[in-house]
Coordinates of C-alpha atoms in Angstrom, one line a residue:
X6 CA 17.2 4.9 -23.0
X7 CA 20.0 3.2 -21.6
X8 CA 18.6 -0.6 -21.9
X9 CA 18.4 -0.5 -25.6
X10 CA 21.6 0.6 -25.8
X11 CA 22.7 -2.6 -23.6
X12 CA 21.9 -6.2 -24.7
X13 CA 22.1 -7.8 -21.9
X14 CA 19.8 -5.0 -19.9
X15 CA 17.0 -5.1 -22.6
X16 CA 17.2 -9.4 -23.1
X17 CA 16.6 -8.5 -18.8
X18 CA 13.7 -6.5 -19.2
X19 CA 12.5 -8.7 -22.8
X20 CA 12.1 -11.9 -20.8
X21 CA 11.3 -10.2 -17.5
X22 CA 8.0 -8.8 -19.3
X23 CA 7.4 -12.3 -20.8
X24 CA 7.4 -13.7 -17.3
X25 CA 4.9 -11.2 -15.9
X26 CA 2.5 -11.5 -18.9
X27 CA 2.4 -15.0 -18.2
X28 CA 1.5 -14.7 -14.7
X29 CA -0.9 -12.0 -15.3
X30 CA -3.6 -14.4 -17.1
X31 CA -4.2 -16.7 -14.8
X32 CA -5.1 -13.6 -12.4
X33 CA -7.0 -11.7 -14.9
X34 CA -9.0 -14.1 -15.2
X35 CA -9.6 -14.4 -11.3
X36 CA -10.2 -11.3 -11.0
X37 CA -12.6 -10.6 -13.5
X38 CA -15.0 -13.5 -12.1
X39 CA -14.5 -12.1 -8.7
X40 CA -16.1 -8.7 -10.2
X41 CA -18.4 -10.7 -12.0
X42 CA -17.5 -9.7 -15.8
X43 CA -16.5 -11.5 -18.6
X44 CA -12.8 -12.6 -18.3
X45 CA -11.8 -10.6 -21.4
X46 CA -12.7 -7.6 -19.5
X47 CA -9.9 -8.6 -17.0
X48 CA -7.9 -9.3 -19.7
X49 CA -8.2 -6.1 -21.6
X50 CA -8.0 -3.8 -18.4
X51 CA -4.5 -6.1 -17.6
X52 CA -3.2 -5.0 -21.0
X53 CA -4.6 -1.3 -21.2
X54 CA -2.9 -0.9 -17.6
X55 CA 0.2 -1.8 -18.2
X56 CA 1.0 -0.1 -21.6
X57 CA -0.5 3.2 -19.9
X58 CA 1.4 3.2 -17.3
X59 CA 4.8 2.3 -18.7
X60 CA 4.4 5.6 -20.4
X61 CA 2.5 8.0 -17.7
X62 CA 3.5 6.1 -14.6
X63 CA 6.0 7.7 -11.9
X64 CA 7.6 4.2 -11.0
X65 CA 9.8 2.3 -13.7
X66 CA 9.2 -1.2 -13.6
X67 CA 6.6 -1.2 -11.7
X68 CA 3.4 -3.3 -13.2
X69 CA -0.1 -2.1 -13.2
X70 CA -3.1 -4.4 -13.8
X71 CA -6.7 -5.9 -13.0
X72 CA -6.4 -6.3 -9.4
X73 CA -8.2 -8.5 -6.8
X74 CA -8.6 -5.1 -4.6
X75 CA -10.3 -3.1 -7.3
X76 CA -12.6 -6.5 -8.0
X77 CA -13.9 -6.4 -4.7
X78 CA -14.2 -2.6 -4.5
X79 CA -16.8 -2.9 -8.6
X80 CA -18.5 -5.9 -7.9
X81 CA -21.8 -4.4 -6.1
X82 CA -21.8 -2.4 -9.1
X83 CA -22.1 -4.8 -11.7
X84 CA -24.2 -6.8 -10.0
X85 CA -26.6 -4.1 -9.0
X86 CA -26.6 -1.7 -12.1
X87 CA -24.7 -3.7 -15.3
X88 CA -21.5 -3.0 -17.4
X89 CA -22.3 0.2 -18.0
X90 CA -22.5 1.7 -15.0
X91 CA -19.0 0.0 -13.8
X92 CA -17.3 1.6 -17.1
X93 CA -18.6 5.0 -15.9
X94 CA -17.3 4.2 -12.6
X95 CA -14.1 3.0 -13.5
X96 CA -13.7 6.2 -15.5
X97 CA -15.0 9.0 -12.5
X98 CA -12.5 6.8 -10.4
X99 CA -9.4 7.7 -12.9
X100 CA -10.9 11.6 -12.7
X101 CA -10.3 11.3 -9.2
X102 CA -7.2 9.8 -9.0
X103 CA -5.6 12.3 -11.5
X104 CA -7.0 15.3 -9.1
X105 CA -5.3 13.6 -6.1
X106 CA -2.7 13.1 -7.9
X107 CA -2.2 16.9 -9.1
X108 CA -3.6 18.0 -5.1
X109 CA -0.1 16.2 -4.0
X110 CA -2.0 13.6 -1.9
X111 CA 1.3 11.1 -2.8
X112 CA 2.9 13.4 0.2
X113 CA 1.1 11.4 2.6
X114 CA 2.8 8.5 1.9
X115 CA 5.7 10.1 4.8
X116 CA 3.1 9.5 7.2
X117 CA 3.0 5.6 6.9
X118 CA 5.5 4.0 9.8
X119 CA 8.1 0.9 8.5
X120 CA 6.4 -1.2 10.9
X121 CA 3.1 -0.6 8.7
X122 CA 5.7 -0.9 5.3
X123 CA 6.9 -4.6 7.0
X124 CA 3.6 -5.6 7.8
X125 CA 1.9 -4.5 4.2
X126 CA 5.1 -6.9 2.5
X127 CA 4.1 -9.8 4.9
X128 CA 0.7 -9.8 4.8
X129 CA 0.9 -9.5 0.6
X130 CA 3.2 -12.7 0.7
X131 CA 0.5 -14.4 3.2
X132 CA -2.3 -13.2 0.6
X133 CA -0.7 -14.7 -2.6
X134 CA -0.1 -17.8 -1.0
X135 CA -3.2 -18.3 0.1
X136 CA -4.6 -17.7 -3.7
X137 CA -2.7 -20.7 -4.7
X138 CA -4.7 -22.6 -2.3
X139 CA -7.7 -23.5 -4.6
X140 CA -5.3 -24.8 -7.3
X141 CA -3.9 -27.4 -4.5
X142 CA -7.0 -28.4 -3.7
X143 CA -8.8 -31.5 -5.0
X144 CA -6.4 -32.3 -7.3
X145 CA -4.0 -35.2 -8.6
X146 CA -0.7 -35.8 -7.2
X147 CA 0.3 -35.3 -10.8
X148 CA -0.3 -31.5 -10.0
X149 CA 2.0 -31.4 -6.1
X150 CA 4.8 -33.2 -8.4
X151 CA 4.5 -30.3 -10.7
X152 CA 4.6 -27.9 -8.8
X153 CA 7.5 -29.1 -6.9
X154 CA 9.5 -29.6 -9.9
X155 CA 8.8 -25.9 -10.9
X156 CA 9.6 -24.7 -7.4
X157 CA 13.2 -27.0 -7.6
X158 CA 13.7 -25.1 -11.5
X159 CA 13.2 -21.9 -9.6
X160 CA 15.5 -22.3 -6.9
X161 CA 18.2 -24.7 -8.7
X162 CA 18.3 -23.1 -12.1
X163 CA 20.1 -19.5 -10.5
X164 CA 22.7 -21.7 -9.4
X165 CA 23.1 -23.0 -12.8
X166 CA 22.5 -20.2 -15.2
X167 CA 20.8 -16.7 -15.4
X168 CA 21.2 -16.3 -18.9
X169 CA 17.1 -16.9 -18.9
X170 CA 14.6 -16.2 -16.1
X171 CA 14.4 -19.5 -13.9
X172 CA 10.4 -19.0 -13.5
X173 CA 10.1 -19.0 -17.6
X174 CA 12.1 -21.8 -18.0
X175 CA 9.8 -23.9 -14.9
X176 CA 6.7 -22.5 -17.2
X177 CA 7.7 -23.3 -20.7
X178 CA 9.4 -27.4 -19.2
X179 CA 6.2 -28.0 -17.6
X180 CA 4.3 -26.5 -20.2
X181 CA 5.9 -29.3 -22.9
X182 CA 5.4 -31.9 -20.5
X183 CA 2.0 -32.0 -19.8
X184 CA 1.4 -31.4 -23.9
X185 CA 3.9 -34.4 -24.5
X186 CA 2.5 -36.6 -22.4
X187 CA -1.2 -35.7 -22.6
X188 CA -1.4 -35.0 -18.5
X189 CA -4.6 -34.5 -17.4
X190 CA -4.3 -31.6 -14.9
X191 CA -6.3 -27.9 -14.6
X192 CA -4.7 -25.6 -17.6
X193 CA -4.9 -21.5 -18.2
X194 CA -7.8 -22.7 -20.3
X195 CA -10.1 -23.7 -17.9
X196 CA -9.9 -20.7 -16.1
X197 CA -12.3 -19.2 -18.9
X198 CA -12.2 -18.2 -22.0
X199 CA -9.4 -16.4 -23.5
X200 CA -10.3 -13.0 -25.7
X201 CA -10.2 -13.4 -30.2
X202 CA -10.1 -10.2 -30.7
X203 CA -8.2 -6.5 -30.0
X204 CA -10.1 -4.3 -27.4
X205 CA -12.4 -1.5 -28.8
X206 CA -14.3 1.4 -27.6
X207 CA -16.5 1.4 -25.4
X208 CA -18.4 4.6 -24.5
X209 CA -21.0 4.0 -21.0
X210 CA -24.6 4.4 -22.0
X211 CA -25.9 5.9 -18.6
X212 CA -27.8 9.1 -18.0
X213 CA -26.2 12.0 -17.0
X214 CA -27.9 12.8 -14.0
X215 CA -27.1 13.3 -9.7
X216 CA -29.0 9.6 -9.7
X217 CA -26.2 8.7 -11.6
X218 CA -23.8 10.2 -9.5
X219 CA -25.3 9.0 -6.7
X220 CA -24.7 5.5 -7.9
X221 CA -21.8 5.0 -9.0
X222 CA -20.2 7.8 -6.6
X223 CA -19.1 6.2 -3.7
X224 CA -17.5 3.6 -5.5
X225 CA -15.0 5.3 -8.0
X226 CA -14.1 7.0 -4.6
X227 CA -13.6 3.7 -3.0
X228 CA -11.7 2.2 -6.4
X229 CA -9.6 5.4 -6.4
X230 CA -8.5 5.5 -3.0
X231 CA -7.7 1.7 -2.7
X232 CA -6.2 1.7 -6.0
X233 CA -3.9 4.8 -5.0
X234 CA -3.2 3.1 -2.0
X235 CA -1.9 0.3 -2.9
X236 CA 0.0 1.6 -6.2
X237 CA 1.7 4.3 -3.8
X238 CA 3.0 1.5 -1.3
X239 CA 4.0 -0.7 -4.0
X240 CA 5.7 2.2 -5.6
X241 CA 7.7 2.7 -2.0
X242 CA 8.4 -1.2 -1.6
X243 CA 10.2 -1.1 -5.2
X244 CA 12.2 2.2 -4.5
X245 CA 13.5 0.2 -1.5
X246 CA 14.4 -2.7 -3.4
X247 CA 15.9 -1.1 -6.2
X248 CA 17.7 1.5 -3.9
X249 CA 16.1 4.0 -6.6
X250 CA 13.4 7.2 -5.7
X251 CA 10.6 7.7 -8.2
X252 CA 7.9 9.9 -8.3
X253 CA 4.9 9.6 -6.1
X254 CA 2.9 12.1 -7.2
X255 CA 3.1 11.0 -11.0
X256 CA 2.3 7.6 -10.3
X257 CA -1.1 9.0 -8.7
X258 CA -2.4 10.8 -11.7
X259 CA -1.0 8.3 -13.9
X260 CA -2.8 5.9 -12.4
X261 CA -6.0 7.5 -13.0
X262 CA -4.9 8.5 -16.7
X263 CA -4.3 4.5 -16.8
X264 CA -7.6 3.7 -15.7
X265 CA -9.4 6.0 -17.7
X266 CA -7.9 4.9 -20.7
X267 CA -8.8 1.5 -19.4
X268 CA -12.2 2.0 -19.4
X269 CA -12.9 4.4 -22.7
X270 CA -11.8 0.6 -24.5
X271 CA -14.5 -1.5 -21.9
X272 CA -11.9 -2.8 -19.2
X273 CA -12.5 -3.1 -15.1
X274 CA -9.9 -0.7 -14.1
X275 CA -6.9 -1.9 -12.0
X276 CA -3.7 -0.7 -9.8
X277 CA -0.5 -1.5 -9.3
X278 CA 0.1 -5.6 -9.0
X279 CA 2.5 -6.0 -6.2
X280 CA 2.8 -9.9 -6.8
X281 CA 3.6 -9.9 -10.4
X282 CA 5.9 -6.0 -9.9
X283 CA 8.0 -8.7 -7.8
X284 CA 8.4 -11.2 -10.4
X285 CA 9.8 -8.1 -12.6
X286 CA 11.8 -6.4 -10.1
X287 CA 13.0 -9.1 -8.2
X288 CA 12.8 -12.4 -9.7
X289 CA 13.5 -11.2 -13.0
X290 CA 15.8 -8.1 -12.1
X291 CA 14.3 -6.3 -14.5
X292 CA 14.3 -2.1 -14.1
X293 CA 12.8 -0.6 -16.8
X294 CA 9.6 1.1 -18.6
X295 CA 10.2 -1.6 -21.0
X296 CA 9.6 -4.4 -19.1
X297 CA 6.5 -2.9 -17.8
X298 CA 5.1 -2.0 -21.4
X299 CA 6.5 -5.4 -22.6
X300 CA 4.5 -7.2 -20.1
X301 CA 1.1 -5.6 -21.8
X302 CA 2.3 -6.4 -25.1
X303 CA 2.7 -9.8 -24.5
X304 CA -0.5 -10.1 -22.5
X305 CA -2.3 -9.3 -25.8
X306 CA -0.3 -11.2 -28.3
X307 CA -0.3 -14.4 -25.8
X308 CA -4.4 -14.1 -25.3
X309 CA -5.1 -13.2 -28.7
X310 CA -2.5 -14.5 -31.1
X311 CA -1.3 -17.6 -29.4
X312 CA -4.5 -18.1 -27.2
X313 CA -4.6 -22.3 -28.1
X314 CA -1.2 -22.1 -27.0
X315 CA -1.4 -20.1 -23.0
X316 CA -4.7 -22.0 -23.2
X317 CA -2.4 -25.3 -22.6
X318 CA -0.1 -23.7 -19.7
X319 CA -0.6 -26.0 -16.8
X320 CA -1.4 -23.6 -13.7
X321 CA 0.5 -26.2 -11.5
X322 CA 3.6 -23.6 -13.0
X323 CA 2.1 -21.1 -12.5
X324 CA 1.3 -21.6 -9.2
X325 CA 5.0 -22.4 -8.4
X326 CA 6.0 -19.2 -9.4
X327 CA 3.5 -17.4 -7.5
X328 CA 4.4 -19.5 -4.5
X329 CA 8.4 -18.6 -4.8
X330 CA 7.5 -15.3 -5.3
X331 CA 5.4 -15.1 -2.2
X332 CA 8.6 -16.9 -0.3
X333 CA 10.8 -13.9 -1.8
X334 CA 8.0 -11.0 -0.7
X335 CA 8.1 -12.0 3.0
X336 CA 10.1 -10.3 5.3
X337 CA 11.4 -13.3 7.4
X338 CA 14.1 -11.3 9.5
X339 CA 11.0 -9.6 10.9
X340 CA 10.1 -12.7 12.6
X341 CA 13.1 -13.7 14.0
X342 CA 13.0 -14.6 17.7
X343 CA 16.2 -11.8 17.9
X344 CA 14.2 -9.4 15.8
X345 CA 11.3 -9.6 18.1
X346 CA 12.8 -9.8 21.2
X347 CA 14.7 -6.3 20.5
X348 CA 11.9 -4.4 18.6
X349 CA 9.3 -2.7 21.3
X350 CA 6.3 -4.2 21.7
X351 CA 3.9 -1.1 20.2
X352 CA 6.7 -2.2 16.8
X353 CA 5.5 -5.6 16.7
X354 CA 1.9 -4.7 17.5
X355 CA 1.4 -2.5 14.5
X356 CA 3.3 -5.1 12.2
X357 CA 1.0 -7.8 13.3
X358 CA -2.3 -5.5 13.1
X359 CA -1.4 -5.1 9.9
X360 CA -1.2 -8.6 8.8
X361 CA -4.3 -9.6 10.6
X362 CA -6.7 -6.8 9.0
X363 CA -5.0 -7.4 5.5
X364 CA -5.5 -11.0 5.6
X365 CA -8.9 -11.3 7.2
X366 CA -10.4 -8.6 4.5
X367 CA -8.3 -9.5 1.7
X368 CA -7.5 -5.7 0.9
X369 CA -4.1 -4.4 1.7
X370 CA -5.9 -0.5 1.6
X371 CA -7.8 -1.9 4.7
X372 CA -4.5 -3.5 6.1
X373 CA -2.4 -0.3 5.6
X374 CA -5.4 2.2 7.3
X375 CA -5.6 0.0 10.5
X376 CA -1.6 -0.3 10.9
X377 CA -1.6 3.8 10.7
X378 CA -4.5 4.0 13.1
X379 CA -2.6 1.7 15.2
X380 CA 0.5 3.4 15.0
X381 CA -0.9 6.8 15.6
X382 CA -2.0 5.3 18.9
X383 CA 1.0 3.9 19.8
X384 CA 2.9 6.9 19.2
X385 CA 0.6 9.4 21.4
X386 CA 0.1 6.7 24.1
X387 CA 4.3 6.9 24.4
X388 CA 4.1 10.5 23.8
X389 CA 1.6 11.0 27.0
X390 CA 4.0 9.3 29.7
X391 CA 7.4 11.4 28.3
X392 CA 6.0 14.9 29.8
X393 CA 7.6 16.0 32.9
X394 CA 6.9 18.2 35.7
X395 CA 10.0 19.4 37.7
X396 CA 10.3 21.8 41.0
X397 CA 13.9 23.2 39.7
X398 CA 14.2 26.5 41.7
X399 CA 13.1 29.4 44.1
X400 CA 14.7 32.1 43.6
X401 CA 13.1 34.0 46.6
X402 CA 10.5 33.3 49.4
X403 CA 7.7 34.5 46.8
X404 CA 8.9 32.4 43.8
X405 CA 8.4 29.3 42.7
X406 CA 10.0 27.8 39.0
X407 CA 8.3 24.7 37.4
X408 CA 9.9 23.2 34.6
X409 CA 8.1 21.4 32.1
X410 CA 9.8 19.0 29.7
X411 CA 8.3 16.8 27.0
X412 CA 5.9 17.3 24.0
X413 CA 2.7 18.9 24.6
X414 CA -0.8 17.7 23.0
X415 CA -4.2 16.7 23.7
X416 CA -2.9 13.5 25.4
X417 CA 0.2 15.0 27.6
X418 CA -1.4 17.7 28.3
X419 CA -4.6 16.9 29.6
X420 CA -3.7 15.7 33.3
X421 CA -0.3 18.8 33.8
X422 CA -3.6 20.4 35.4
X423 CA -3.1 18.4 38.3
X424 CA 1.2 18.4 38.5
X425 CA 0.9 21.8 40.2
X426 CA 0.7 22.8 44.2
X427 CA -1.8 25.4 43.9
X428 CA -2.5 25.6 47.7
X429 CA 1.2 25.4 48.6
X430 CA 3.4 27.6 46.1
X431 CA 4.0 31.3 46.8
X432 CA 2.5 34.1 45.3
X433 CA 4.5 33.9 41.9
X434 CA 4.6 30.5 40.2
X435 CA 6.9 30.7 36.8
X436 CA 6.3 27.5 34.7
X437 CA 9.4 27.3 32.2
X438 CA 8.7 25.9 28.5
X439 CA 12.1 25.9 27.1
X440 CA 12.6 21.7 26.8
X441 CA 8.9 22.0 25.9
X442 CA 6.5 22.7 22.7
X443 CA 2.5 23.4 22.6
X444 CA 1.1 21.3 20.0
X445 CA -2.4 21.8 19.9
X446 CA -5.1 24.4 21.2
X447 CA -5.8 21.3 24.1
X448 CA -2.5 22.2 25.7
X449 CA -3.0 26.2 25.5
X450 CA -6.6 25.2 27.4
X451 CA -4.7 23.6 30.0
X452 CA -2.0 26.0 30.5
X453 CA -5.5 28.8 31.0
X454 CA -6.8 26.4 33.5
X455 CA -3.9 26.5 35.3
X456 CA -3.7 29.9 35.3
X457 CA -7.5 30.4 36.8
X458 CA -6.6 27.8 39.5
X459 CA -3.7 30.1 40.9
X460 CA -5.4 33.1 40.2
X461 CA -8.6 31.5 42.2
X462 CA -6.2 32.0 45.3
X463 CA -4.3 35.5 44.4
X464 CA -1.2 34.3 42.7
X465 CA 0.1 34.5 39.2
X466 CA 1.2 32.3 36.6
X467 CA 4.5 33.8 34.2
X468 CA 5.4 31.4 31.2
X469 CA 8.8 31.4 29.5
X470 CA 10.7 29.5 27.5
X471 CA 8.3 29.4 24.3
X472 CA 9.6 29.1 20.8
X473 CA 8.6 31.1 18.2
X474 CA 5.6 28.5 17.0
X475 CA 4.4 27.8 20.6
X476 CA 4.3 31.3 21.5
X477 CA 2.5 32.4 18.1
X478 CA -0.2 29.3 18.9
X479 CA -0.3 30.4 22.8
X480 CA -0.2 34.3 22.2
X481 CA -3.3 33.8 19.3
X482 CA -5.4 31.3 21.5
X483 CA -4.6 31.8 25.3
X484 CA -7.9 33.4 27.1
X485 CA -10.4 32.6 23.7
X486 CA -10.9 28.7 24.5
X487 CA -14.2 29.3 26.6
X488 CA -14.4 27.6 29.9

């Protein structure tokens, strides 16, 4: 590999990992009391995560962990049925996600519009500014002082130096300064407590039964498809950073490898973390599978080998990492009075649709579904007023040629009944599909009901112009649609 071979790449991708593993306890730890587990479950699934996928993901780089999505999606189930059940749901979820994964379902990610891509990056910088919110919040002015001073360390240092990641250097100043002089201000430690020892197997004691299935079912669906979801579009948002492709469909079923890995030694399952894959890939610069396996590594000599030690990290440093990095995740030229005032509306509707969903439900898989929906919409609604209906010749008293230009589907299609003069043409009406394409079996319905309306009065229809796919579609279904 390339970065061991280069100092300066590898001390990148050394102290980018550092930086992420730091970053990831604090969140852990969220996330696991969100699902309602013990925070070394959180823990645990943070480290499996990221050393599995370093090695079986399709996205270098890229960091994988307990996620605030995947929470949300377990929690009924370990409230309802117990640990056990959510480790056997954790694991059918990773099944799933490697059979997606194999199926090719990463090929859908072409179907997802920029404007959904902008609004998934803004509403994830909206999100993770918002979870700093409850460390601001009834709290000593000691705490807004630190913070600011980490933000200034952020933005100041680069200027400086980048011999050492600005966001360690914030963490590790602060860190000595509330130790030195005793500061009384919310640490990593009282977020819970951190794990003593290495994680071990943990097999699911559940019967093997449809009840079973039936359970824990339609949530290791839910887990996988949110979890894909939002791996896949972090995945994208990272090619586009790093001007670099990766593989779609290997990050899929190494995701679910990942998570069931994750849950044979007793963690909570995770995705890809688009917050902390920022610090890495853009605060950091790092590029790597290092940096990503690195980042696990650390995780678990940090929480278990130097646990008195994170335990004294102030989260005021934390938190101004978190909030530069949501600064950097926003895309600000997409609010830009110019930006908006030259992007069409249905553009800036989808973007904004986006945001809201994703914001209100705190799940980017919910944000991302709604933009599409949205987008979909906006794209047939345009496509239904570009069909045309033109009166272009008569080549003799007892012929009349309609042109008909524009896409044809179930919503262009459906009113081109009534663009014809059935009591007025001649006997033989030629309607001409050349600048023209049949979409769907509602537009080979309507070109029949045309048809019966002039032969209702003795004339005939003759249409030309197909290409080879519209006249296969027209040729198999014209006359066998019913009435």
């Amino acid at each position: 590999m390339g970065a061991l071979r280069s100092p300066r790449r590898l001390r990148i991708e050394v102290l980018g990992g550092l930086v992420v593993a730091l970053a990831l306890i604090p969140e852990a730890i969220s996330f696991s009391i969100i699902a309602g587990v013990d925070p070394r479950v959180g823990l645990f699934a943070s480290f499996t995560m990221a050393v599995s996928i370093a090695f079986l993901g399709g996205r270098p780089a890229m960091i994988s962990a307990a996620t605030g999505a995947v929470a949300l999606v377990i929690a009924p189930v370990v409230r309802e049925h117990g640990m056990d059940y959510l480790i056997a749901t954790v694991l059918l979820a990773g099944l799933i996600q490697v059979l997606l994964g194999v199926l090719g379902v990463a090929r859908l990610m072409r179907f997802i519009p920029r404007s959904v891509m902008v609004g998934f990056v803004n509403a994830l910088a909206i999100l993770i500014l918002l979870a700093q919110l409850p460390h601001l919040t009834g709290v000593s002015w000691v705490v807004y002082a630190m913070v600011a001073a980490g933000i200034a360390t952020i933005v100041l240092l680069p200027r400086v130096t980048t011999a050492v990641p600005a966001p360690l250097v914030g963490i590790v100043v602060l860190t000595v300064i509330t130790v030195a002089f005793a500061l009384d201000v919310p640490t990593v430690g009282d977020q819970g407590d951190l794990p003593e020892s290495l994680p071990s197997l943990f097999l699911p004691h559940v019967p093997l039964t449809l009840e079973t299935l039936q359970i824990i079912g339609p949530y290791a669906v839910a887990m996988a498809l949110v979890g894909l979801l939002e791996s896949l579009m972090t995945a994208k948002l990272v090619d586009d950073v790093t001007d670099t492709r990766s593989s779609k469909s290997r990050e899929a079923w190494g995701q679910g490898a990942a998570n069931i890995v994750t849950g044979i030694l007793g963690g909570m399952g995770g995705c890809a973390m688009i917050g902390q894959t920022m610090i890495n890939v853009k605060t950091s610069g790092a590029r790597t599978r290092i940096s990503t396996f690195l980042a696990g590594m650390f995780l678990l000599v940090l929480v278990v080998g130097l646990g008195d030690v994170v335990a004294t990290i102030p989260m005021a440093a934390l938190v101004a990492v978190m909030v530069m990095v949501s600064v950097g995740t926003f895309d600000w030229h997409s609010i830009r009075l110019a930006t908006l005032r030259r992007m069409p509306r249905s553009e800036t509707l989808v973007m904004l649709a986006t945001v809201a969903v994703t914001v209100a439900t705190h799940n980017l898989a919910y944000g991302v579904i709604v933009g599409v929906l949205v987008a979909a919409v906006m794209f047939v609604r345009r496509a239904a007023h570009l069909t045309r209906v033109v009166d272009v010749a008569h080549p003799d008293e007892d012929t009349r040629v309609y042109a008909v230009a524009g896409e044809l589907l179930w919503a262009s299609s459906n009113d081109l009944v009534h663009r014809f003069d059935y009591a007025g043409d001649p006997d033989n009406v030629v309607i001409d599909l050349s600048a023209s394409r049949i979409w769907d079996a509602s537009t080979v319905a309507t070109l029949d009901a045309i048809t019966t309306r002039y032969a209702a009065k003795g004339k005939t229809v003759t249409i030309v112009g197909l290409d080879e796919a519209s006249a296969e579609r027209h040729g198999r279904l014209a006359g066998h649609l019913g009435s």
